[in-house]
mmCIF file of C-alpha atoms and ligand atoms in Angstrom:
data_model
loop_
_atom_site.group_PDB
_atom_site.id
_atom_site.type_symbol
_atom_site.label_atom_id
_atom_site.label_comp_id
_atom_site.label_asym_id
_atom_site.label_seq_id
_atom_site.Cartn_x
_atom_site.Cartn_y
_atom_site.Cartn_z
ATOM 1 C CA MET A 1 0.000 0.000 0.000
ATOM 2 C CA ILE A 2 2.884 2.363 0.858
ATOM 3 C CA GLU A 3 6.134 1.680 -0.908
ATOM 4 C CA PHE A 4 9.499 3.333 -0.381
ATOM 5 C CA LYS A 5 11.884 2.707 -3.288
ATOM 6 C CA ASN A 6 15.545 3.586 -2.720
ATOM 7 C CA VAL A 7 14.572 6.738 -0.849
ATOM 8 C CA SER A 8 17.346 9.099 0.300
ATOM 9 C CA LYS A 9 17.415 12.523 1.869
ATOM 10 C CA LEU A 10 20.411 14.826 1.892
ATOM 11 C CA TYR A 11 20.268 17.976 3.961
ATOM 12 C CA GLU A 12 22.623 20.808 3.095
ATOM 13 C CA SER A 13 23.571 22.640 6.234
ATOM 14 C CA GLY A 14 26.194 25.285 5.625
ATOM 15 C CA ASN A 15 28.891 23.643 3.525
ATOM 16 C CA LYS A 16 28.176 20.256 5.101
ATOM 17 C CA GLN A 17 25.861 17.528 3.840
ATOM 18 C CA VAL A 18 23.869 15.260 6.151
ATOM 19 C CA LYS A 19 22.521 12.003 4.782
ATOM 20 C CA ALA A 20 19.403 11.792 6.991
ATOM 21 C CA VAL A 21 17.813 8.929 5.034
ATOM 22 C CA ASP A 22 20.041 6.527 3.153
ATOM 23 C CA ASN A 23 18.620 4.396 0.340
ATOM 24 C CA VAL A 24 15.572 3.035 2.158
ATOM 25 C CA SER A 25 13.300 0.492 0.483
ATOM 26 C CA LEU A 26 10.272 -0.662 2.403
ATOM 27 C CA HIS A 27 6.790 -1.988 1.747
ATOM 28 C CA ILE A 28 3.877 -1.412 4.131
ATOM 29 C CA GLU A 29 0.717 -3.430 3.714
ATOM 30 C CA LYS A 30 -2.763 -1.957 3.722
ATOM 31 C CA GLY A 31 -4.403 -1.791 7.141
ATOM 32 C CA GLN A 32 -1.165 -2.410 9.038
ATOM 33 C CA ILE A 33 0.812 -0.428 11.583
ATOM 34 C CA CYS A 34 4.498 -0.077 10.754
ATOM 35 C CA VAL A 35 6.569 1.458 13.547
ATOM 36 C CA PHE A 36 9.716 3.367 12.532
ATOM 37 C CA LEU A 37 12.036 2.707 15.442
ATOM 38 C CA GLY A 38 15.493 3.978 16.272
ATOM 39 C CA PRO A 39 17.517 6.469 18.317
ATOM 40 C CA SER A 40 17.157 10.217 18.001
ATOM 41 C CA GLY A 41 18.556 11.553 14.732
ATOM 42 C CA CYS A 42 18.320 8.286 12.762
ATOM 43 C CA GLY A 43 15.961 9.837 10.205
ATOM 44 C CA LYS A 44 12.485 8.670 11.330
ATOM 45 C CA THR A 45 10.787 12.069 11.162
ATOM 46 C CA THR A 46 12.431 12.899 7.847
ATOM 47 C CA LEU A 47 11.219 9.629 6.328
ATOM 48 C CA LEU A 48 7.685 10.238 7.622
ATOM 49 C CA ARG A 49 7.456 13.818 6.415
ATOM 50 C CA MET A 50 8.552 12.842 2.924
ATOM 51 C CA VAL A 51 5.345 10.778 2.648
ATOM 52 C CA ASN A 52 3.080 13.845 2.857
ATOM 53 C CA ARG A 53 5.645 15.962 1.019
ATOM 54 C CA LEU A 54 6.387 18.286 3.905
ATOM 55 C CA ILE A 55 10.022 17.426 3.067
ATOM 56 C CA PRO A 56 11.135 16.921 -0.562
ATOM 57 C CA ILE A 57 12.819 13.625 -1.478
ATOM 58 C CA SER A 58 16.436 13.842 -2.701
ATOM 59 C CA ASN A 59 16.493 10.453 -4.425
ATOM 60 C CA GLY A 60 14.102 7.565 -4.966
ATOM 61 C CA SER A 61 10.292 7.405 -4.938
ATOM 62 C CA ILE A 62 7.386 6.841 -2.603
ATOM 63 C CA PHE A 63 4.182 5.228 -3.824
ATOM 64 C CA ILE A 64 0.773 5.164 -2.156
ATOM 65 C CA ASP A 65 -1.571 2.611 -3.690
ATOM 66 C CA GLY A 66 0.770 2.399 -6.639
ATOM 67 C CA LYS A 67 0.687 6.160 -7.265
ATOM 68 C CA ASP A 68 3.976 8.082 -7.220
ATOM 69 C CA ILE A 69 3.378 10.845 -4.663
ATOM 70 C CA SER A 70 5.641 13.265 -6.547
ATOM 71 C CA LYS A 71 3.006 13.295 -9.298
ATOM 72 C CA LEU A 72 0.141 14.175 -6.924
ATOM 73 C CA ASN A 73 -1.006 17.620 -5.854
ATOM 74 C CA PRO A 74 0.676 18.133 -2.468
ATOM 75 C CA ILE A 75 -2.319 19.930 -0.917
ATOM 76 C CA GLU A 76 -4.731 17.168 -1.910
ATOM 77 C CA LEU A 77 -2.193 14.554 -0.854
ATOM 78 C CA ARG A 78 -1.978 16.073 2.640
ATOM 79 C CA ARG A 79 -5.752 16.153 2.991
ATOM 80 C CA SER A 80 -5.872 12.440 2.244
ATOM 81 C CA ILE A 81 -3.310 11.636 4.942
ATOM 82 C CA GLY A 82 -3.935 12.016 8.681
ATOM 83 C CA TYR A 83 -0.974 13.524 10.521
ATOM 84 C CA VAL A 84 -0.454 13.466 14.286
ATOM 85 C CA ILE A 85 2.592 14.908 16.045
ATOM 86 C CA GLN A 86 3.847 15.068 19.620
ATOM 87 C CA GLN A 87 3.124 18.782 20.096
ATOM 88 C CA VAL A 88 -0.432 18.052 18.899
ATOM 89 C CA GLY A 89 -0.586 21.223 16.801
ATOM 90 C CA LEU A 90 -4.193 22.003 17.749
ATOM 91 C CA PHE A 91 -5.207 25.531 16.750
ATOM 92 C CA PRO A 92 -5.285 27.457 20.047
ATOM 93 C CA ASN A 93 -7.907 29.979 18.953
ATOM 94 C CA MET A 94 -10.361 27.351 17.732
ATOM 95 C CA THR A 95 -12.793 25.330 19.847
ATOM 96 C CA ILE A 96 -12.426 21.550 20.024
ATOM 97 C CA GLU A 97 -15.282 21.139 17.547
ATOM 98 C CA GLU A 98 -13.701 23.614 15.125
ATOM 99 C CA ASN A 99 -10.321 21.909 15.442
ATOM 100 C CA ILE A 100 -11.745 18.493 14.602
ATOM 101 C CA SER A 101 -13.797 19.910 11.732
ATOM 102 C CA VAL A 102 -10.925 21.636 9.912
ATOM 103 C CA VAL A 103 -10.423 19.113 7.107
ATOM 104 C CA PRO A 104 -14.140 18.254 6.633
ATOM 105 C CA ASN A 105 -14.725 22.021 6.278
ATOM 106 C CA LEU A 106 -11.947 22.310 3.702
ATOM 107 C CA LEU A 107 -13.494 19.408 1.830
ATOM 108 C CA GLY A 108 -16.820 21.274 1.768
ATOM 109 C CA TRP A 109 -18.923 18.785 3.735
ATOM 110 C CA ASP A 110 -22.358 20.075 4.739
ATOM 111 C CA ARG A 111 -22.945 21.195 8.332
ATOM 112 C CA ALA A 112 -25.055 18.229 9.390
ATOM 113 C CA LYS A 113 -22.452 15.753 8.147
ATOM 114 C CA ILE A 114 -19.621 17.616 9.903
ATOM 115 C CA LYS A 115 -21.553 17.720 13.172
ATOM 116 C CA LYS A 116 -22.359 14.019 12.980
ATOM 117 C CA ARG A 117 -18.706 13.231 12.279
ATOM 118 C CA TYR A 118 -17.585 15.346 15.253
ATOM 119 C CA ASN A 119 -19.906 13.417 17.597
ATOM 120 C CA GLU A 120 -18.752 10.086 16.146
ATOM 121 C CA LEU A 121 -15.046 10.910 16.531
ATOM 122 C CA MET A 122 -15.401 12.160 20.088
ATOM 123 C CA GLU A 123 -17.177 8.929 21.052
ATOM 124 C CA MET A 124 -14.384 7.020 19.330
ATOM 125 C CA VAL A 125 -11.630 8.690 21.374
ATOM 126 C CA GLY A 126 -13.654 8.448 24.579
ATOM 127 C CA LEU A 127 -14.558 12.115 25.183
ATOM 128 C CA ASP A 128 -18.070 13.481 25.663
ATOM 129 C CA PRO A 129 -18.971 15.510 22.524
ATOM 130 C CA GLU A 130 -21.212 18.005 24.358
ATOM 131 C CA GLU A 131 -18.854 18.623 27.230
ATOM 132 C CA TYR A 132 -15.936 19.594 24.990
ATOM 133 C CA ARG A 133 -17.664 21.115 21.953
ATOM 134 C CA LYS A 134 -17.123 24.782 22.928
ATOM 135 C CA ARG A 135 -13.917 24.339 24.928
ATOM 136 C CA PHE A 136 -10.459 25.430 23.835
ATOM 137 C CA PRO A 137 -7.338 23.255 23.639
ATOM 138 C CA TRP A 138 -5.626 24.914 26.625
ATOM 139 C CA GLU A 139 -8.519 23.848 28.868
ATOM 140 C CA LEU A 140 -7.662 20.187 28.234
ATOM 141 C CA SER A 141 -5.019 17.892 29.762
ATOM 142 C CA GLY A 142 -2.128 16.630 27.639
ATOM 143 C CA GLY A 143 -3.790 13.232 27.214
ATOM 144 C CA GLN A 144 -7.087 14.812 26.163
ATOM 145 C CA GLN A 145 -5.338 17.098 23.675
ATOM 146 C CA GLN A 146 -3.596 14.100 22.164
ATOM 147 C CA ARG A 147 -6.956 12.322 21.803
ATOM 148 C CA ILE A 148 -8.286 15.389 19.972
ATOM 149 C CA GLY A 149 -5.178 15.296 17.759
ATOM 150 C CA VAL A 150 -5.957 11.681 16.822
ATOM 151 C CA ALA A 151 -9.656 12.495 16.246
ATOM 152 C CA ARG A 152 -8.756 15.434 14.016
ATOM 153 C CA ALA A 153 -6.381 13.303 11.938
ATOM 154 C CA LEU A 154 -9.138 10.705 11.462
ATOM 155 C CA ALA A 155 -11.837 13.283 10.629
ATOM 156 C CA ALA A 156 -12.007 12.873 6.868
ATOM 157 C CA ASP A 157 -11.445 9.117 7.154
ATOM 158 C CA PRO A 158 -8.054 9.132 5.375
ATOM 159 C CA PRO A 159 -6.700 5.722 4.364
ATOM 160 C CA VAL A 160 -3.194 6.628 5.592
ATOM 161 C CA MET A 161 -2.088 8.008 8.962
ATOM 162 C CA LEU A 162 1.348 9.390 9.843
ATOM 163 C CA MET A 163 2.024 9.571 13.571
ATOM 164 C CA ASP A 164 5.264 11.096 14.872
ATOM 165 C CA GLU A 165 5.787 10.080 18.520
ATOM 166 C CA PRO A 166 2.188 11.122 19.246
ATOM 167 C CA PHE A 167 2.211 9.875 22.842
ATOM 168 C CA GLY A 168 5.863 10.687 23.563
ATOM 169 C CA ALA A 169 5.219 13.671 25.854
ATOM 170 C CA LEU A 170 2.676 11.906 28.099
ATOM 171 C CA ASP A 171 3.440 10.264 31.403
ATOM 172 C CA PRO A 172 3.751 6.460 31.267
ATOM 173 C CA LEU A 173 0.286 5.543 32.596
ATOM 174 C CA ILE A 174 -1.591 7.923 30.301
ATOM 175 C CA ARG A 175 0.654 6.865 27.432
ATOM 176 C CA GLU A 176 -0.192 3.209 27.930
ATOM 177 C CA ARG A 177 -3.903 4.006 28.133
ATOM 178 C CA LEU A 178 -3.750 5.967 24.871
ATOM 179 C CA GLN A 179 -1.782 3.192 23.183
ATOM 180 C CA ASN A 180 -4.500 0.713 24.129
ATOM 181 C CA GLU A 181 -7.274 3.050 22.984
ATOM 182 C CA PHE A 182 -5.388 3.618 19.766
ATOM 183 C CA LEU A 183 -5.212 -0.150 19.123
ATOM 184 C CA ARG A 184 -8.929 -0.483 19.836
ATOM 185 C CA ILE A 185 -9.709 2.311 17.344
ATOM 186 C CA GLN A 186 -7.405 0.767 14.743
ATOM 187 C CA GLU A 187 -9.282 -2.543 15.039
ATOM 188 C CA ASN A 188 -12.333 -0.726 13.681
ATOM 189 C CA VAL A 189 -10.822 1.768 11.247
ATOM 190 C CA LYS A 190 -8.011 -0.401 9.802
ATOM 191 C CA LYS A 191 -5.856 2.480 8.536
ATOM 192 C CA THR A 192 -2.428 2.064 7.029
ATOM 193 C CA ILE A 193 -0.270 3.683 9.689
ATOM 194 C CA LEU A 194 3.340 4.824 9.854
ATOM 195 C CA PHE A 195 4.152 5.408 13.509
ATOM 196 C CA VAL A 196 7.446 6.891 14.686
ATOM 197 C CA SER A 197 8.837 5.851 18.065
ATOM 198 C CA HIS A 198 12.169 5.583 19.858
ATOM 199 C CA ASP A 199 10.645 3.287 22.483
ATOM 200 C CA ILE A 200 11.037 -0.453 21.900
ATOM 201 C CA ASP A 201 8.196 -1.313 24.293
ATOM 202 C CA GLU A 202 5.799 0.991 22.472
ATOM 203 C CA ALA A 203 6.899 -0.518 19.160
ATOM 204 C CA ILE A 204 6.323 -4.066 20.401
ATOM 205 C CA ARG A 205 2.894 -3.154 21.728
ATOM 206 C CA LEU A 206 1.638 -1.364 18.623
ATOM 207 C CA ALA A 207 3.414 -2.694 15.557
ATOM 208 C CA ASP A 208 2.370 -5.244 12.996
ATOM 209 C CA LYS A 209 5.847 -4.659 11.589
ATOM 210 C CA ILE A 210 8.814 -2.750 12.980
ATOM 211 C CA ALA A 211 11.408 -0.999 10.814
ATOM 212 C CA ILE A 212 14.604 -0.257 12.758
ATOM 213 C CA PHE A 213 16.924 2.513 11.572
ATOM 214 C CA LYS A 214 20.478 3.545 12.292
ATOM 215 C CA SER A 215 21.970 6.709 10.745
ATOM 216 C CA GLY A 216 19.315 6.810 8.032
ATOM 217 C CA GLN A 217 19.776 3.178 7.046
ATOM 218 C CA LEU A 218 17.176 0.449 7.461
ATOM 219 C CA MET A 219 18.690 -2.221 9.719
ATOM 220 C CA GLN A 220 15.794 -4.668 9.921
ATOM 221 C CA HIS A 221 12.126 -4.871 8.959
ATOM 222 C CA GLY A 222 9.969 -7.579 10.493
ATOM 223 C CA THR A 223 7.268 -8.506 12.981
ATOM 224 C CA PRO A 224 8.002 -7.756 16.640
ATOM 225 C CA ASP A 225 8.463 -11.490 17.135
ATOM 226 C CA GLU A 226 11.013 -11.715 14.302
ATOM 227 C CA ILE A 227 12.941 -8.681 15.554
ATOM 228 C CA LEU A 228 13.050 -9.948 19.142
ATOM 229 C CA SER A 229 13.825 -13.571 18.364
ATOM 230 C CA ASN A 230 16.165 -12.928 15.483
ATOM 231 C CA PRO A 231 17.926 -9.557 15.606
ATOM 232 C CA LYS A 232 19.799 -9.220 12.350
ATOM 233 C CA ASN A 233 22.913 -7.505 13.672
ATOM 234 C CA ASP A 234 24.566 -6.128 16.826
ATOM 235 C CA PHE A 235 22.888 -2.755 16.480
ATOM 236 C CA VAL A 236 19.391 -4.288 16.525
ATOM 237 C CA ARG A 237 20.371 -6.694 19.299
ATOM 238 C CA ASP A 238 21.618 -3.816 21.478
ATOM 239 C CA PHE A 239 18.662 -1.622 20.665
ATOM 240 C CA VAL A 240 16.020 -4.183 21.638
ATOM 241 C CA GLY A 241 17.886 -4.891 24.872
ATOM 242 C CA SER A 242 19.273 -7.871 26.728
ATOM 243 C CA ASP A 243 15.838 -8.722 28.135
ATOM 244 C CA ARG A 244 14.453 -9.459 24.694
ATOM 245 C CA GLU A 245 13.322 -12.944 25.705
ATOM 246 C CA LEU A 246 11.121 -11.408 28.380
ATOM 247 C CA LYS A 247 9.880 -8.670 26.078
ATOM 248 C CA ARG A 248 8.947 -11.259 23.540
ATOM 249 C CA LEU A 249 6.729 -12.984 26.086
ATOM 250 C CA THR A 250 4.467 -9.893 26.094
ATOM 251 C CA LEU A 251 3.534 -10.755 22.500
ATOM 252 C CA PHE A 252 1.696 -13.915 23.509
ATOM 253 C CA THR A 253 -1.108 -14.854 25.869
ATOM 254 C CA VAL A 254 -1.775 -17.903 27.996
ATOM 255 C CA LYS A 255 -4.256 -18.932 25.313
ATOM 256 C CA ASP A 256 -1.459 -19.097 22.699
ATOM 257 C CA LEU A 257 0.652 -21.244 25.013
ATOM 258 C CA ILE A 258 -1.985 -23.736 26.124
ATOM 259 C CA SER A 259 -3.118 -24.242 22.537
ATOM 260 C CA LYS A 260 0.290 -25.939 22.096
ATOM 261 C CA ILE A 261 -0.103 -28.241 25.097
ATOM 262 C CA ASP A 262 -1.771 -31.611 24.585
ATOM 263 C CA HIS A 263 -4.540 -32.515 27.027
ATOM 264 C CA PHE A 264 -4.193 -29.277 28.950
ATOM 265 C CA GLN A 265 -7.740 -29.549 30.299
ATOM 266 C CA LYS A 266 -7.026 -32.912 31.957
ATOM 267 C CA ARG A 267 -4.621 -31.262 34.351
ATOM 268 C CA THR A 268 -7.555 -30.066 36.444
ATOM 269 C CA THR A 269 -7.672 -33.514 38.025
ATOM 270 C CA ARG A 270 -4.465 -32.726 39.919
ATOM 271 C CA ASN A 271 -5.213 -32.041 43.523
ATOM 272 C CA ASP A 272 -3.167 -28.889 43.734
ATOM 273 C CA TYR A 273 -5.229 -26.154 45.269
ATOM 274 C CA HIS A 274 -3.756 -22.691 45.632
ATOM 275 C CA ASP A 275 -4.492 -19.132 44.742
ATOM 276 C CA PHE A 276 -2.020 -18.445 41.972
ATOM 277 C CA VAL A 277 -4.361 -17.798 39.083
ATOM 278 C CA VAL A 278 -4.005 -16.288 35.591
ATOM 279 C CA LYS A 279 -6.711 -15.522 33.043
ATOM 280 C CA VAL A 280 -6.419 -17.028 29.546
ATOM 281 C CA ASN A 281 -5.925 -13.593 28.002
ATOM 282 C CA THR A 282 -3.019 -12.638 30.297
ATOM 283 C CA ASP A 283 0.261 -11.997 28.497
ATOM 284 C CA LEU A 284 3.028 -14.530 29.062
ATOM 285 C CA ARG A 285 5.442 -12.107 30.694
ATOM 286 C CA THR A 286 2.953 -11.393 33.475
ATOM 287 C CA THR A 287 2.104 -15.086 33.636
ATOM 288 C CA LEU A 288 5.752 -16.026 34.053
ATOM 289 C CA SER A 289 6.079 -13.741 37.078
ATOM 290 C CA VAL A 290 2.983 -15.329 38.624
ATOM 291 C CA VAL A 291 4.358 -18.834 38.071
ATOM 292 C CA LEU A 292 7.771 -17.825 39.440
ATOM 293 C CA SER A 293 6.245 -16.386 42.595
ATOM 294 C CA SER A 294 4.101 -19.463 43.214
ATOM 295 C CA PRO A 295 5.629 -21.879 45.781
ATOM 296 C CA THR A 296 4.519 -24.887 43.741
ATOM 297 C CA GLY A 297 5.929 -23.444 40.498
ATOM 298 C CA ASN A 298 2.588 -23.413 38.780
ATOM 299 C CA ALA A 299 -0.601 -21.430 38.407
ATOM 300 C CA TRP A 300 -4.214 -22.149 37.557
ATOM 301 C CA VAL A 301 -5.489 -20.917 34.252
ATOM 302 C CA VAL A 302 -9.047 -19.618 34.433
ATOM 303 C CA ASP A 303 -11.419 -18.670 31.609
ATOM 304 C CA GLU A 304 -13.365 -15.392 31.251
ATOM 305 C CA LYS A 305 -15.867 -16.628 33.817
ATOM 306 C CA ASP A 306 -13.142 -17.555 36.327
ATOM 307 C CA ARG A 307 -13.620 -21.294 35.796
ATOM 308 C CA ARG A 308 -10.399 -23.259 36.313
ATOM 309 C CA ILE A 309 -9.434 -24.963 33.081
ATOM 310 C CA GLY A 310 -5.954 -26.303 33.768
ATOM 311 C CA LEU A 311 -2.693 -26.010 35.626
ATOM 312 C CA LEU A 312 0.264 -24.270 34.021
ATOM 313 C CA SER A 313 3.816 -25.011 35.117
ATOM 314 C CA LEU A 314 7.202 -23.381 34.600
ATOM 315 C CA ASP A 315 8.267 -26.211 32.295
ATOM 316 C CA ASP A 316 5.515 -25.233 29.879
ATOM 317 C CA PHE A 317 7.457 -22.068 29.052
ATOM 318 C CA GLU A 318 9.937 -24.252 27.199
ATOM 319 C CA ILE A 319 7.415 -24.227 24.383
ATOM 320 C CA VAL A 320 8.125 -20.524 23.874
ATOM 321 C CA THR A 321 11.740 -20.268 24.860
ATOM 322 C CA ASP A 322 14.348 -22.838 25.675
ATOM 323 C CA ILE A 323 15.436 -21.634 29.073
ATOM 324 C CA HIS A 324 18.745 -23.507 28.909
ATOM 325 C CA THR A 325 20.043 -22.517 25.494
ATOM 326 C CA LYS A 326 18.121 -19.199 25.358
ATOM 327 C CA LYS A 327 17.026 -20.271 21.920
ATOM 328 C CA LEU A 328 13.667 -18.862 20.973
ATOM 329 C CA LYS A 329 11.040 -20.985 19.308
ATOM 330 C CA PRO A 330 8.200 -19.764 17.147
ATOM 331 C CA ILE A 331 4.955 -20.092 19.055
ATOM 332 C CA VAL A 332 2.508 -19.107 16.373
ATOM 333 C CA ASN A 333 2.791 -20.030 12.731
ATOM 334 C CA GLN A 334 4.120 -17.082 10.793
ATOM 335 C CA GLY A 335 1.384 -16.186 8.321
HETATM 336 P P1 ADP B 1 14.675 11.427 14.088
HETATM 337 O O1 ADP B 1 13.251 11.795 13.809
HETATM 338 O O2 ADP B 1 14.947 9.963 13.955
HETATM 339 O O3 ADP B 1 15.142 11.945 15.408
HETATM 340 P P2 ADP B 1 15.339 13.344 11.996
HETATM 341 O O4 ADP B 1 14.673 12.863 10.767
HETATM 342 O O5 ADP B 1 14.672 14.462 12.717
HETATM 343 O O6 ADP B 1 15.605 12.112 12.977
HETATM 344 O O7 ADP B 1 16.817 13.818 11.640
HETATM 345 C C1 ADP B 1 17.726 12.983 10.936
HETATM 346 C C2 ADP B 1 19.060 13.705 10.736
HETATM 347 O O8 ADP B 1 18.887 14.810 9.858
HETATM 348 C C3 ADP B 1 19.664 14.269 11.995
HETATM 349 O O9 ADP B 1 21.041 14.135 11.924
HETATM 350 C C4 ADP B 1 19.246 15.717 11.969
HETATM 351 O O10 ADP B 1 20.163 16.528 12.672
HETATM 352 C C5 ADP B 1 19.281 16.029 10.484
HETATM 353 N N1 ADP B 1 18.298 17.063 10.094
HETATM 354 C C6 ADP B 1 16.970 17.022 10.292
HETATM 355 N N2 ADP B 1 16.364 18.107 9.777
HETATM 356 C C7 ADP B 1 17.359 18.852 9.217
HETATM 357 C C8 ADP B 1 17.381 20.116 8.504
HETATM 358 N N3 ADP B 1 16.260 20.788 8.232
HETATM 359 N N4 ADP B 1 18.596 20.552 8.090
HETATM 360 C C9 ADP B 1 19.722 19.879 8.320
HETATM 361 N N5 ADP B 1 19.768 18.692 8.969
HETATM 362 C C10 ADP B 1 18.614 18.176 9.419
HETATM 363 MG MG1 MG B 2 11.823 12.700 15.104
#
């Protein structure tokens, strides 16, 4: 859906040249979230802003749905792409409703349609439409402003969204809540999203695919599981961190693990009563800490209605990761 073909960006600063993006080729599928990950200055923002032509490309081409963006009208291109940045960029002298309605207004929608869309978007981002309609951005908390930023970017239902560290300035709890809300929204809207982050945990949580960059060069492009279990080089290995085995466990739930265990249900016959319990939808990193803190070395798995369905033990984690050799095993079939 979005294709980067040998894209480079050279900045001229004084008599010096900076190669901010260096021959990047990358394909992003429709309806997926690709996270651009890497340290500060590796070229993530530059790469993103070339997609909506806020920054001109030095070499190479970018295609959206097969169309070369250099052949499109930049104003129309920008209206068809949602853009969210860290500093939100809400217009301070406009009400929340006016802010969200900017692009629909530019597109000439009628009043009733714009109003309906405003209500819809506010519901989507979890804010009461009436309560905020006439308020101004400065009356809102950072988290609320960021929600408005996301709503505004989604207003005209663009197929593509560019998000540049949108939750980066929020404190960790609010950030995690917005990440989860964002995933819930994406489940319904299925946009093609380029999301910039320097935070490996955020990338793991949000990405269908991660693209890791170093000094403008693409180091690795793959699913979070592929990146964590098979870092391509030392740079990627260092960047994801020495606890990558543990991080990888956050990608899977108890349900994924017990689907690989034969006769898991039969384990309920064991007479091993204790209170260490995990729900089937708990992630495996959390589950591992429960199992490790249990004196018997195991924990009951319960379903959504708290019915005990089987007993999980530490040994079962060998299905995901070989504790002795630290070799990681694929738990789900790569589709
Ligand atoms: P990131 O978003 O990953 O932090 P950027 O894309 O902002 O990285 O920057 C990549 C590199 O390009 C950095 O070395 C930065 O200093 C340089 N750079 C960015 N914008 C400009 C500019 N307008 N002029 C000159 N150099 C720039
Ligand atoms: Mg940046």
